[in-house]
Amino acid sequence: MPTIKKSSNKFESFFGRKPTGEAFAPGRINLIGDHLDYNNCPVLPFAVDLRISAVFAPREDNRICILDSLARRGQRSFDAEAYIAPYETSDWGNYPKAAVQGIVADQIGGGRRFKGFDAVIESNLPSAGGLSSSSAFVVLTGMIFCVVNGFEYTSLEFSSLMAAAERYVGTQGGGMDQTACINGKNGKVLKIDFNPLHCRSFSVPDGVSFVIADSLIKAQKTEAAMALYNSKPIESRMATAILNRRLPAVLKTACPPFSLGDLTAEKLGATDNEIDRAVFSVLKEGGYTYEEAAAAAGMSVDELKHSCCLMSDKTPLPEPPNGFELFKRVRHVLTERRRVERCAQALETGDVETVGRLMFESHASGRDDGGFSCPESDSLTEIARAAGALGSRQTGGGFGGFNVSLVRSGETEAFKEKLMKDYYETYLSRMHPEISAEAKSSAVFTVIPSDGACVRQMSI
Ligand code: NG1
């Protein structure tokens, strides 16, 4: 477990002075609503009691020097200046660089000079598991940089700034993770709406707990995994380009959708059924080639590729062997958005059975339509169902990582034992004998919705 005392000692022995401040930033679990945020559709996450923490002290120059307390990952140093060149893709130093670059770009003007800081960081937040350790790290360093420079933002302004800043690392995500990390509340699930950004919190109903279980299939943001993740926002933008051209005529509305989040009764003046009929008459089932998608959007292939389909290395997403499944992707977004709304209502009335059912439905949608699950997460969900969970689903960006289950509080220990036996000892040992017993033994735990990120001066 990270402790401030251990980090402070480490800070003193490495930097030769005492730290003056401490900060922490939690990870998050998304209860329901994945691959929605970058489509401007609402999500229902909560910050968890697992976090990255830091002790720090300002510097007189503009250097930022961050040491990983376990020395597993060593140290990274860079200057806060107008252009901060990234390290290689997937280097952990890109997360603090992302935060600082985002704030510098926002604050630049008047020949401002920035103050740097020294910091020692510690974490008990698993990485590459869909718990947003990356956003927690971005938010943590962003907060410290603001404090040492006296920059002030409201929590929503800072959430938007950090969401935009994190794209520096190459992911094309939305703002769920940073917003949950910054605005989390003890005992509450957050409903985050985008465009405009807005948070509302819902109490966790009495008598239920959240158990999270690592599928132990890593969703590391390497070049390949990043391309897999980014293919989802790209497909959403392709579908939007087609709907933008064709939907107004079919629905007889003057409002073209600028994102899939605009496909609502409120914005289009049509019922959900009318919207579904119109959307799925415009999009064809089955895969689109680039030529077909461009023709449907009224663009040349080059225009489509350059306006919607570029990956972080600026090359267009390669066409999948069976084409782009735009119909399924949009069906995931439309149905998941409605599940989020119904889930928020069910939380409000304490209807835990409905919350659970929606979680199972959400998992199936991510698997069948979203295309971001994997066989191990699917099995884990079914094993959780058989073990008595009210609901269970893969959480976060997907392709593995953690599942979240909603379990009656009196049943959590029996539930965890059942997962241990049926998923880790039986299924996973058969499918992935290379995964160590040690990794399996610490893969399941109960999490508590917790407060968001915080930075403060240390009491001396
Ligand atoms: P994780 O779970 O951290 O990979 C990613 C995106 C989110 C969101 C989810 C899927 C980033 C930093 N995070 O989260 O914005 O799109 O996937 O719901 O890109």
Short mmCIF file of C-alpha atoms and ligand atoms in Angstrom, two decimals:
data_model
loop_
_atom_site.label_atom_id
_atom_site.label_comp_id
_atom_site.label_asym_id
_atom_site.label_seq_id
_atom_site.Cartn_x
_atom_site.Cartn_y
_atom_site.Cartn_z
CA MET A 1 0.00 0.00 0.00
CA PRO A 2 1.33 3.50 -0.78
CA THR A 3 2.05 5.56 2.31
CA ILE A 4 2.89 9.25 2.38
CA LYS A 5 5.64 8.60 4.96
CA LYS A 6 7.45 6.11 2.75
CA SER A 7 7.22 8.44 -0.25
CA SER A 8 8.42 11.41 1.83
CA ASN A 9 11.49 9.49 2.99
CA LYS A 10 12.21 8.49 -0.56
CA PHE A 11 11.75 12.11 -1.69
CA GLU A 12 14.15 13.39 0.94
CA SER A 13 16.85 10.87 0.18
CA PHE A 14 16.58 11.40 -3.59
CA PHE A 15 16.05 15.17 -3.85
CA GLY A 16 17.84 16.19 -0.63
CA ARG A 17 14.95 18.32 0.72
CA LYS A 18 11.52 17.79 2.19
CA PRO A 19 8.36 17.62 0.07
CA THR A 20 5.90 20.45 0.66
CA GLY A 21 2.72 18.98 -0.81
CA GLU A 22 0.85 15.74 -1.36
CA ALA A 23 -1.70 14.72 -3.97
CA PHE A 24 -3.73 11.70 -4.96
CA ALA A 25 -5.86 10.73 -7.93
CA PRO A 26 -8.15 7.67 -7.99
CA GLY A 27 -8.89 5.21 -10.76
CA ARG A 28 -12.45 4.66 -11.87
CA ILE A 29 -14.84 1.84 -12.64
CA ASN A 30 -17.48 2.39 -15.25
CA LEU A 31 -20.71 0.83 -14.01
CA ILE A 32 -22.30 1.06 -17.44
CA GLY A 33 -21.84 2.96 -20.72
CA ASP A 34 -18.60 2.09 -22.49
CA HIS A 35 -17.40 3.55 -25.77
CA LEU A 36 -19.99 6.29 -25.33
CA ASP A 37 -18.03 9.26 -23.99
CA TYR A 38 -16.27 10.16 -27.26
CA ASN A 39 -19.71 10.03 -28.90
CA ASN A 40 -20.99 12.66 -26.45
CA CYS A 41 -23.32 10.14 -24.80
CA PRO A 42 -23.72 9.88 -21.01
CA VAL A 43 -21.83 7.39 -18.81
CA LEU A 44 -22.14 6.13 -15.20
CA PRO A 45 -18.72 5.67 -13.61
CA PHE A 46 -17.42 6.06 -10.06
CA ALA A 47 -13.99 6.86 -8.64
CA VAL A 48 -12.55 3.97 -6.60
CA ASP A 49 -10.49 3.58 -3.45
CA LEU A 50 -7.39 2.66 -5.48
CA ARG A 51 -5.17 5.54 -6.39
CA ILE A 52 -1.92 7.07 -7.54
CA SER A 53 -0.41 9.35 -4.92
CA ALA A 54 2.51 11.74 -4.88
CA VAL A 55 4.56 13.93 -2.61
CA PHE A 56 6.11 16.94 -4.29
CA ALA A 57 7.88 20.29 -3.94
CA PRO A 58 8.08 23.18 -6.42
CA ARG A 59 11.33 23.99 -8.18
CA GLU A 60 12.71 27.41 -9.11
CA ASP A 61 13.28 26.39 -12.74
CA ASN A 62 10.82 24.86 -15.23
CA ARG A 63 12.04 21.26 -14.86
CA ILE A 64 9.67 18.49 -13.90
CA CYS A 65 11.27 15.49 -12.32
CA ILE A 66 9.17 12.47 -11.35
CA LEU A 67 10.48 9.41 -9.58
CA ASP A 68 8.55 6.15 -9.29
CA SER A 69 8.90 5.21 -5.64
CA LEU A 70 9.26 1.50 -6.26
CA ALA A 71 12.02 2.34 -8.73
CA ARG A 72 10.42 -0.21 -11.00
CA ARG A 73 10.02 2.40 -13.64
CA GLY A 74 12.80 4.78 -12.68
CA GLN A 75 12.63 8.49 -13.24
CA ARG A 76 11.51 10.90 -15.96
CA SER A 77 12.54 14.57 -16.32
CA PHE A 78 11.46 17.20 -18.82
CA ASP A 79 10.98 20.97 -19.07
CA ALA A 80 7.61 22.75 -19.06
CA GLU A 81 7.83 24.70 -22.29
CA ALA A 82 5.69 25.58 -25.32
CA TYR A 83 6.37 22.31 -27.15
CA ILE A 84 7.11 19.16 -25.18
CA ALA A 85 8.23 16.32 -27.44
CA PRO A 86 6.72 12.94 -26.47
CA TYR A 87 8.75 9.90 -25.47
CA GLU A 88 8.18 6.71 -27.45
CA THR A 89 4.59 5.39 -27.51
CA SER A 90 3.59 3.66 -24.25
CA ASP A 91 6.43 5.24 -22.19
CA TRP A 92 4.92 6.15 -18.78
CA GLY A 93 6.58 9.58 -18.95
CA ASN A 94 4.11 10.59 -21.66
CA TYR A 95 1.28 10.87 -19.10
CA PRO A 96 2.83 13.69 -17.06
CA LYS A 97 4.03 15.27 -20.30
CA ALA A 98 0.44 15.16 -21.60
CA ALA A 99 -0.90 17.01 -18.54
CA VAL A 100 1.81 19.65 -18.54
CA GLN A 101 1.65 20.20 -22.31
CA GLY A 102 -2.15 20.64 -22.07
CA ILE A 103 -1.91 23.23 -19.29
CA VAL A 104 1.02 25.08 -20.89
CA ALA A 105 -0.93 25.37 -24.16
CA ASP A 106 -3.93 26.70 -22.23
CA GLN A 107 -1.89 29.22 -20.23
CA ILE A 108 0.63 30.38 -22.77
CA GLY A 109 0.83 34.06 -23.72
CA GLY A 110 2.61 37.08 -22.31
CA GLY A 111 5.96 35.25 -22.37
CA ARG A 112 4.99 33.36 -19.22
CA ARG A 113 7.62 31.23 -17.50
CA PHE A 114 6.50 28.08 -15.80
CA LYS A 115 7.62 26.56 -12.52
CA GLY A 116 8.44 22.88 -12.43
CA PHE A 117 8.41 20.46 -9.51
CA ASP A 118 10.03 17.33 -8.11
CA ALA A 119 7.74 14.45 -7.16
CA VAL A 120 7.79 10.87 -5.94
CA ILE A 121 4.81 8.79 -7.00
CA GLU A 122 3.30 5.55 -5.69
CA SER A 123 0.33 3.57 -6.84
CA ASN A 124 -1.91 0.70 -5.83
CA LEU A 125 -3.95 1.08 -8.99
CA PRO A 126 -3.54 -1.80 -11.45
CA SER A 127 -2.50 -0.58 -14.90
CA ALA A 128 -3.84 -1.69 -18.28
CA GLY A 129 -7.04 -3.06 -16.75
CA GLY A 130 -9.67 -0.51 -17.71
CA LEU A 131 -9.42 1.27 -14.33
CA SER A 132 -7.97 4.42 -15.89
CA SER A 133 -4.62 4.45 -14.19
CA SER A 134 -3.42 6.54 -17.15
CA SER A 135 -5.98 9.30 -16.57
CA ALA A 136 -5.32 9.23 -12.83
CA PHE A 137 -1.64 9.88 -13.55
CA VAL A 138 -2.46 12.70 -16.00
CA VAL A 139 -4.81 14.33 -13.47
CA LEU A 140 -2.31 13.90 -10.62
CA THR A 141 0.52 15.65 -12.45
CA GLY A 142 -1.84 18.25 -13.90
CA MET A 143 -3.05 19.20 -10.41
CA ILE A 144 0.47 19.49 -9.04
CA PHE A 145 1.57 21.64 -11.99
CA CYS A 146 -1.43 23.95 -11.44
CA VAL A 147 -0.77 24.28 -7.72
CA VAL A 148 2.91 25.13 -8.04
CA ASN A 149 2.09 27.73 -10.70
CA GLY A 150 -1.03 29.17 -9.03
CA PHE A 151 -3.35 28.26 -11.93
CA GLU A 152 -7.00 27.89 -10.99
CA TYR A 153 -9.72 26.01 -12.85
CA THR A 154 -13.19 24.87 -11.85
CA SER A 155 -13.43 21.09 -11.55
CA LEU A 156 -15.38 20.83 -14.82
CA GLU A 157 -12.95 23.11 -16.67
CA PHE A 158 -10.07 21.03 -15.37
CA SER A 159 -11.87 17.80 -16.38
CA SER A 160 -12.24 19.03 -19.98
CA LEU A 161 -8.68 20.31 -20.07
CA MET A 162 -7.24 16.99 -18.85
CA ALA A 163 -9.45 14.97 -21.24
CA ALA A 164 -8.13 16.96 -24.19
CA ALA A 165 -4.59 16.86 -22.78
CA GLU A 166 -4.47 13.06 -22.54
CA ARG A 167 -4.94 12.70 -26.31
CA TYR A 168 -1.27 13.72 -26.50
CA VAL A 169 -0.41 10.07 -25.75
CA GLY A 170 -2.26 8.97 -28.90
CA THR A 171 -5.59 7.67 -27.60
CA GLN A 172 -8.72 9.25 -29.07
CA GLY A 173 -10.87 8.80 -25.95
CA GLY A 174 -13.62 10.95 -24.49
CA GLY A 175 -13.68 12.65 -21.10
CA MET A 176 -15.18 9.99 -18.82
CA ASP A 177 -12.01 8.95 -17.01
CA GLN A 178 -10.62 12.36 -16.15
CA THR A 179 -14.07 13.66 -15.13
CA ALA A 180 -14.71 10.68 -12.85
CA CYS A 181 -11.23 10.93 -11.35
CA ILE A 182 -11.66 14.64 -10.57
CA ASN A 183 -15.34 14.71 -9.53
CA GLY A 184 -15.77 11.35 -7.76
CA LYS A 185 -17.81 11.34 -4.52
CA ASN A 186 -17.74 8.97 -1.61
CA GLY A 187 -20.58 6.41 -1.89
CA LYS A 188 -21.84 7.82 -5.21
CA VAL A 189 -22.00 6.84 -8.84
CA LEU A 190 -21.61 9.82 -11.22
CA LYS A 191 -23.79 10.36 -14.23
CA ILE A 192 -21.63 12.37 -16.61
CA ASP A 193 -23.26 14.14 -19.55
CA PHE A 194 -21.08 15.67 -22.23
CA ASN A 195 -21.71 18.66 -24.47
CA PRO A 196 -22.07 20.52 -22.17
CA LEU A 197 -20.15 18.66 -19.48
CA HIS A 198 -22.32 18.06 -16.42
CA CYS A 199 -22.12 15.68 -13.43
CA ARG A 200 -24.92 14.41 -11.23
CA SER A 201 -24.37 11.88 -8.47
CA PHE A 202 -26.51 8.91 -7.40
CA SER A 203 -26.15 7.07 -4.09
CA VAL A 204 -25.26 3.41 -4.26
CA PRO A 205 -28.39 1.55 -3.08
CA ASP A 206 -28.17 -0.10 0.34
CA GLY A 207 -27.23 -3.76 0.59
CA VAL A 208 -25.10 -4.11 -2.56
CA SER A 209 -21.35 -4.03 -3.20
CA PHE A 210 -19.10 -3.79 -6.23
CA VAL A 211 -16.66 -6.63 -6.77
CA ILE A 212 -14.06 -6.21 -9.49
CA ALA A 213 -12.18 -9.07 -11.08
CA ASP A 214 -9.20 -8.84 -13.39
CA SER A 215 -9.58 -11.07 -16.44
CA LEU A 216 -5.75 -10.94 -16.46
CA ILE A 217 -5.89 -10.24 -20.17
CA LYS A 218 -3.99 -6.99 -20.41
CA ALA A 219 -5.27 -4.02 -22.37
CA GLN A 220 -1.89 -2.24 -22.32
CA LYS A 221 -1.89 0.97 -24.38
CA THR A 222 0.86 -0.25 -26.70
CA GLU A 223 0.82 0.78 -30.36
CA ALA A 224 -1.31 -2.25 -31.32
CA ALA A 225 -3.73 -1.99 -28.40
CA MET A 226 -4.07 1.73 -28.99
CA ALA A 227 -5.00 1.09 -32.63
CA LEU A 228 -7.61 -1.43 -31.48
CA TYR A 229 -9.12 1.13 -29.08
CA ASN A 230 -8.91 4.00 -31.60
CA SER A 231 -10.69 1.93 -34.26
CA LYS A 232 -13.91 2.44 -32.22
CA PRO A 233 -13.96 6.27 -32.23
CA ILE A 234 -12.93 6.13 -35.90
CA GLU A 235 -15.85 3.86 -36.80
CA SER A 236 -18.18 6.16 -34.87
CA ARG A 237 -16.96 9.16 -36.85
CA MET A 238 -17.41 7.26 -40.13
CA ALA A 239 -21.00 6.40 -39.20
CA THR A 240 -21.63 10.01 -38.18
CA ALA A 241 -20.35 11.24 -41.55
CA ILE A 242 -22.86 9.00 -43.33
CA LEU A 243 -25.74 9.91 -41.02
CA ASN A 244 -24.84 13.58 -41.24
CA ARG A 245 -25.41 13.51 -44.99
CA ARG A 246 -28.43 11.21 -45.17
CA LEU A 247 -30.42 11.46 -41.93
CA PRO A 248 -31.96 14.97 -42.22
CA ALA A 249 -33.79 14.00 -45.43
CA VAL A 250 -35.05 10.69 -44.00
CA LEU A 251 -36.17 12.21 -40.69
CA LYS A 252 -37.29 15.50 -42.29
CA THR A 253 -35.26 17.50 -39.80
CA ALA A 254 -32.96 20.45 -40.40
CA CYS A 255 -30.42 19.19 -37.80
CA PRO A 256 -27.62 16.98 -39.08
CA PRO A 257 -25.99 14.96 -36.24
CA PHE A 258 -22.47 16.13 -35.45
CA SER A 259 -21.86 13.16 -33.18
CA LEU A 260 -23.81 10.00 -32.36
CA GLY A 261 -24.79 11.79 -29.14
CA ASP A 262 -27.03 14.05 -31.22
CA LEU A 263 -29.30 11.10 -32.11
CA THR A 264 -31.79 11.85 -29.34
CA ALA A 265 -35.52 12.51 -29.31
CA GLU A 266 -34.81 15.91 -27.77
CA LYS A 267 -32.37 17.08 -30.44
CA LEU A 268 -34.08 15.60 -33.48
CA GLY A 269 -37.73 16.12 -32.48
CA ALA A 270 -38.53 12.46 -33.21
CA THR A 271 -39.29 9.43 -31.00
CA ASP A 272 -36.64 6.79 -30.24
CA ASN A 273 -38.45 4.37 -32.56
CA GLU A 274 -38.48 6.89 -35.41
CA ILE A 275 -34.78 7.60 -34.88
CA ASP A 276 -33.93 3.86 -34.90
CA ARG A 277 -35.97 3.25 -38.04
CA ALA A 278 -34.32 6.18 -39.81
CA VAL A 279 -30.76 5.40 -38.67
CA PHE A 280 -30.97 1.72 -39.58
CA SER A 281 -32.54 2.46 -42.95
CA VAL A 282 -29.58 4.73 -43.76
CA LEU A 283 -26.85 2.36 -42.52
CA LYS A 284 -26.52 -1.01 -44.20
CA GLU A 285 -25.95 -4.21 -42.23
CA GLY A 286 -22.60 -5.93 -42.71
CA GLY A 287 -19.19 -4.45 -43.38
CA TYR A 288 -18.49 -1.29 -45.36
CA THR A 289 -15.43 -0.95 -47.55
CA TYR A 290 -13.76 2.47 -47.60
CA GLU A 291 -15.29 3.04 -51.06
CA GLU A 292 -18.81 2.22 -49.83
CA ALA A 293 -18.54 4.37 -46.72
CA ALA A 294 -17.12 7.32 -48.69
CA ALA A 295 -19.89 7.07 -51.30
CA ALA A 296 -22.56 6.94 -48.56
CA ALA A 297 -21.02 10.01 -46.89
CA GLY A 298 -20.77 11.89 -50.19
CA MET A 299 -16.99 12.17 -49.99
CA SER A 300 -13.97 10.88 -51.82
CA VAL A 301 -12.11 8.04 -50.09
CA ASP A 302 -9.26 10.44 -49.36
CA GLU A 303 -11.59 13.02 -47.82
CA LEU A 304 -13.20 10.38 -45.60
CA LYS A 305 -9.83 8.97 -44.51
CA HIS A 306 -8.45 12.39 -43.66
CA SER A 307 -11.53 13.77 -41.95
CA CYS A 308 -12.39 10.73 -39.79
CA CYS A 309 -10.04 7.81 -40.00
CA LEU A 310 -6.53 8.83 -38.96
CA MET A 311 -4.82 6.93 -36.18
CA SER A 312 -2.28 8.42 -33.81
CA ASP A 313 0.55 7.93 -36.33
CA LYS A 314 -1.52 9.88 -38.93
CA THR A 315 -2.07 6.84 -41.15
CA PRO A 316 -5.66 5.77 -41.92
CA LEU A 317 -7.10 2.84 -39.97
CA PRO A 318 -6.60 -0.27 -42.15
CA GLU A 319 -9.83 -1.67 -43.57
CA PRO A 320 -10.81 -4.81 -41.58
CA PRO A 321 -11.11 -8.04 -43.66
CA ASN A 322 -14.92 -7.99 -43.32
CA GLY A 323 -15.25 -4.22 -43.61
CA PHE A 324 -16.30 -1.59 -41.07
CA GLU A 325 -19.30 -2.79 -39.01
CA LEU A 326 -20.93 0.64 -38.72
CA PHE A 327 -24.49 -0.64 -38.26
CA LYS A 328 -23.49 -2.70 -35.20
CA ARG A 329 -21.35 0.05 -33.73
CA VAL A 330 -24.21 2.56 -33.92
CA ARG A 331 -26.64 0.00 -32.49
CA HIS A 332 -24.30 -0.42 -29.51
CA VAL A 333 -24.16 3.35 -28.97
CA LEU A 334 -27.92 3.92 -29.25
CA THR A 335 -28.93 1.00 -27.03
CA GLU A 336 -26.15 1.58 -24.48
CA ARG A 337 -27.08 5.23 -24.11
CA ARG A 338 -30.65 4.21 -23.24
CA ARG A 339 -29.34 1.61 -20.78
CA VAL A 340 -27.33 4.35 -19.07
CA GLU A 341 -30.46 6.51 -18.69
CA ARG A 342 -32.51 3.57 -17.37
CA CYS A 343 -29.70 2.55 -15.04
CA ALA A 344 -29.55 6.06 -13.54
CA GLN A 345 -33.31 5.90 -12.89
CA ALA A 346 -32.94 2.44 -11.33
CA LEU A 347 -30.16 3.71 -9.05
CA GLU A 348 -32.41 6.55 -7.97
CA THR A 349 -35.21 4.19 -6.96
CA GLY A 350 -32.84 1.57 -5.50
CA ASP A 351 -33.94 -1.02 -8.07
CA VAL A 352 -30.79 -3.16 -7.95
CA GLU A 353 -32.26 -6.00 -10.03
CA THR A 354 -32.74 -3.61 -12.96
CA VAL A 355 -29.24 -2.17 -12.54
CA GLY A 356 -27.86 -5.72 -12.66
CA ARG A 357 -29.91 -6.77 -15.68
CA LEU A 358 -28.77 -3.67 -17.58
CA MET A 359 -25.14 -4.53 -16.76
CA PHE A 360 -25.51 -7.99 -18.30
CA GLU A 361 -27.24 -6.50 -21.36
CA SER A 362 -24.49 -3.92 -21.66
CA HIS A 363 -21.82 -6.63 -21.66
CA ALA A 364 -23.64 -8.50 -24.43
CA SER A 365 -23.87 -5.31 -26.48
CA GLY A 366 -20.15 -4.58 -26.10
CA ARG A 367 -19.43 -8.17 -27.17
CA ASP A 368 -21.87 -8.54 -30.08
CA ASP A 369 -22.20 -4.99 -31.43
CA GLY A 370 -19.39 -2.91 -29.93
CA GLY A 371 -16.70 -5.46 -30.80
CA PHE A 372 -14.54 -4.59 -27.77
CA SER A 373 -14.84 -7.68 -25.58
CA CYS A 374 -12.73 -10.85 -25.61
CA PRO A 375 -13.50 -14.53 -24.86
CA GLU A 376 -11.97 -14.35 -21.37
CA SER A 377 -14.10 -11.34 -20.32
CA ASP A 378 -17.17 -13.05 -21.78
CA SER A 379 -16.46 -16.19 -19.72
CA LEU A 380 -15.80 -14.14 -16.60
CA THR A 381 -19.18 -12.43 -17.02
CA GLU A 382 -20.99 -15.77 -17.39
CA ILE A 383 -19.14 -17.23 -14.41
CA ALA A 384 -20.13 -14.15 -12.36
CA ARG A 385 -23.76 -14.65 -13.43
CA ALA A 386 -23.66 -18.31 -12.36
CA ALA A 387 -22.01 -17.29 -9.07
CA GLY A 388 -25.03 -15.13 -8.20
CA ALA A 389 -24.09 -11.59 -9.33
CA LEU A 390 -27.05 -9.28 -9.86
CA GLY A 391 -25.09 -7.92 -12.83
CA SER A 392 -21.62 -8.15 -14.33
CA ARG A 393 -19.77 -6.67 -17.29
CA GLN A 394 -16.36 -5.85 -18.66
CA THR A 395 -15.59 -2.25 -17.67
CA GLY A 396 -13.64 0.45 -19.51
CA GLY A 397 -11.90 0.44 -22.86
CA GLY A 398 -12.17 -3.34 -23.20
CA PHE A 399 -10.28 -6.14 -24.97
CA GLY A 400 -9.76 -7.62 -21.51
CA GLY A 401 -9.01 -5.87 -18.24
CA PHE A 402 -11.45 -5.80 -15.32
CA ASN A 403 -15.06 -6.90 -14.95
CA VAL A 404 -17.32 -5.17 -12.44
CA SER A 405 -20.05 -7.17 -10.70
CA LEU A 406 -22.94 -5.98 -8.57
CA VAL A 407 -23.32 -8.39 -5.67
CA ARG A 408 -25.53 -8.47 -2.56
CA SER A 409 -23.27 -7.35 0.29
CA GLY A 410 -23.79 -10.47 2.39
CA GLU A 411 -22.71 -12.65 -0.54
CA THR A 412 -19.43 -11.03 -1.59
CA GLU A 413 -17.06 -13.52 0.05
CA ALA A 414 -18.86 -16.57 -1.37
CA PHE A 415 -19.00 -14.81 -4.76
CA LYS A 416 -15.26 -14.10 -4.79
CA GLU A 417 -14.50 -17.71 -3.85
CA LYS A 418 -16.66 -18.97 -6.68
CA LEU A 419 -14.87 -16.69 -9.19
CA MET A 420 -11.53 -17.83 -7.83
CA LYS A 421 -12.45 -21.45 -8.34
CA ASP A 422 -14.38 -21.32 -11.60
CA TYR A 423 -12.58 -18.56 -13.51
CA TYR A 424 -9.01 -18.42 -12.19
CA GLU A 425 -8.34 -21.99 -11.10
CA THR A 426 -10.37 -23.76 -13.76
CA TYR A 427 -11.01 -21.66 -16.89
CA LEU A 428 -7.90 -19.48 -16.89
CA SER A 429 -5.53 -22.27 -15.89
CA ARG A 430 -6.79 -24.23 -18.88
CA MET A 431 -6.77 -21.34 -21.39
CA HIS A 432 -3.69 -19.46 -20.13
CA PRO A 433 -1.39 -21.81 -18.17
CA GLU A 434 1.31 -19.13 -18.45
CA ILE A 435 -0.51 -16.79 -16.01
CA SER A 436 1.04 -17.07 -12.56
CA ALA A 437 -0.73 -18.23 -9.41
CA GLU A 438 0.42 -15.01 -7.75
CA ALA A 439 -1.37 -12.85 -10.34
CA LYS A 440 -4.52 -14.90 -9.89
CA SER A 441 -4.46 -14.72 -6.09
CA SER A 442 -4.74 -10.92 -6.05
CA ALA A 443 -7.13 -10.45 -8.96
CA VAL A 444 -10.51 -10.06 -7.21
CA PHE A 445 -11.52 -7.42 -4.70
CA THR A 446 -14.34 -5.24 -3.45
CA VAL A 447 -14.15 -1.53 -4.34
CA ILE A 448 -15.91 1.43 -2.77
CA PRO A 449 -17.05 4.50 -4.70
CA SER A 450 -14.75 7.23 -3.41
CA ASP A 451 -13.86 10.91 -3.51
CA GLY A 452 -12.08 12.42 -6.47
CA ALA A 453 -8.53 13.73 -6.81
CA CYS A 454 -7.07 16.11 -4.25
CA VAL A 455 -3.90 18.17 -3.77
CA ARG A 456 -2.81 19.92 -0.56
CA GLN A 457 0.09 21.43 1.33
CA MET A 458 1.69 19.03 3.79
CA SER A 459 1.42 19.78 7.48
CA ILE A 460 4.99 20.07 8.78
P1 NG1 B 1 -9.79 2.91 -20.30
O1 NG1 B 1 -10.70 2.00 -19.59
O2 NG1 B 1 -8.92 3.70 -19.38
O3 NG1 B 1 -9.05 2.26 -21.41
C1 NG1 B 1 -10.96 4.25 -22.35
C2 NG1 B 1 -11.03 5.75 -22.62
C3 NG1 B 1 -12.36 6.36 -22.13
C4 NG1 B 1 -13.55 5.57 -22.63
C5 NG1 B 1 -13.36 4.08 -22.30
C6 NG1 B 1 -14.46 3.22 -22.86
C7 NG1 B 1 -8.99 7.13 -22.53
C8 NG1 B 1 -8.02 7.82 -21.66
N1 NG1 B 1 -9.94 6.42 -21.92
O4 NG1 B 1 -10.79 4.03 -20.97
O5 NG1 B 1 -12.44 7.71 -22.53
O6 NG1 B 1 -13.77 5.77 -24.00
O7 NG1 B 1 -12.12 3.60 -22.82
O8 NG1 B 1 -15.69 3.58 -22.35
O9 NG1 B 1 -8.91 7.22 -23.74
#
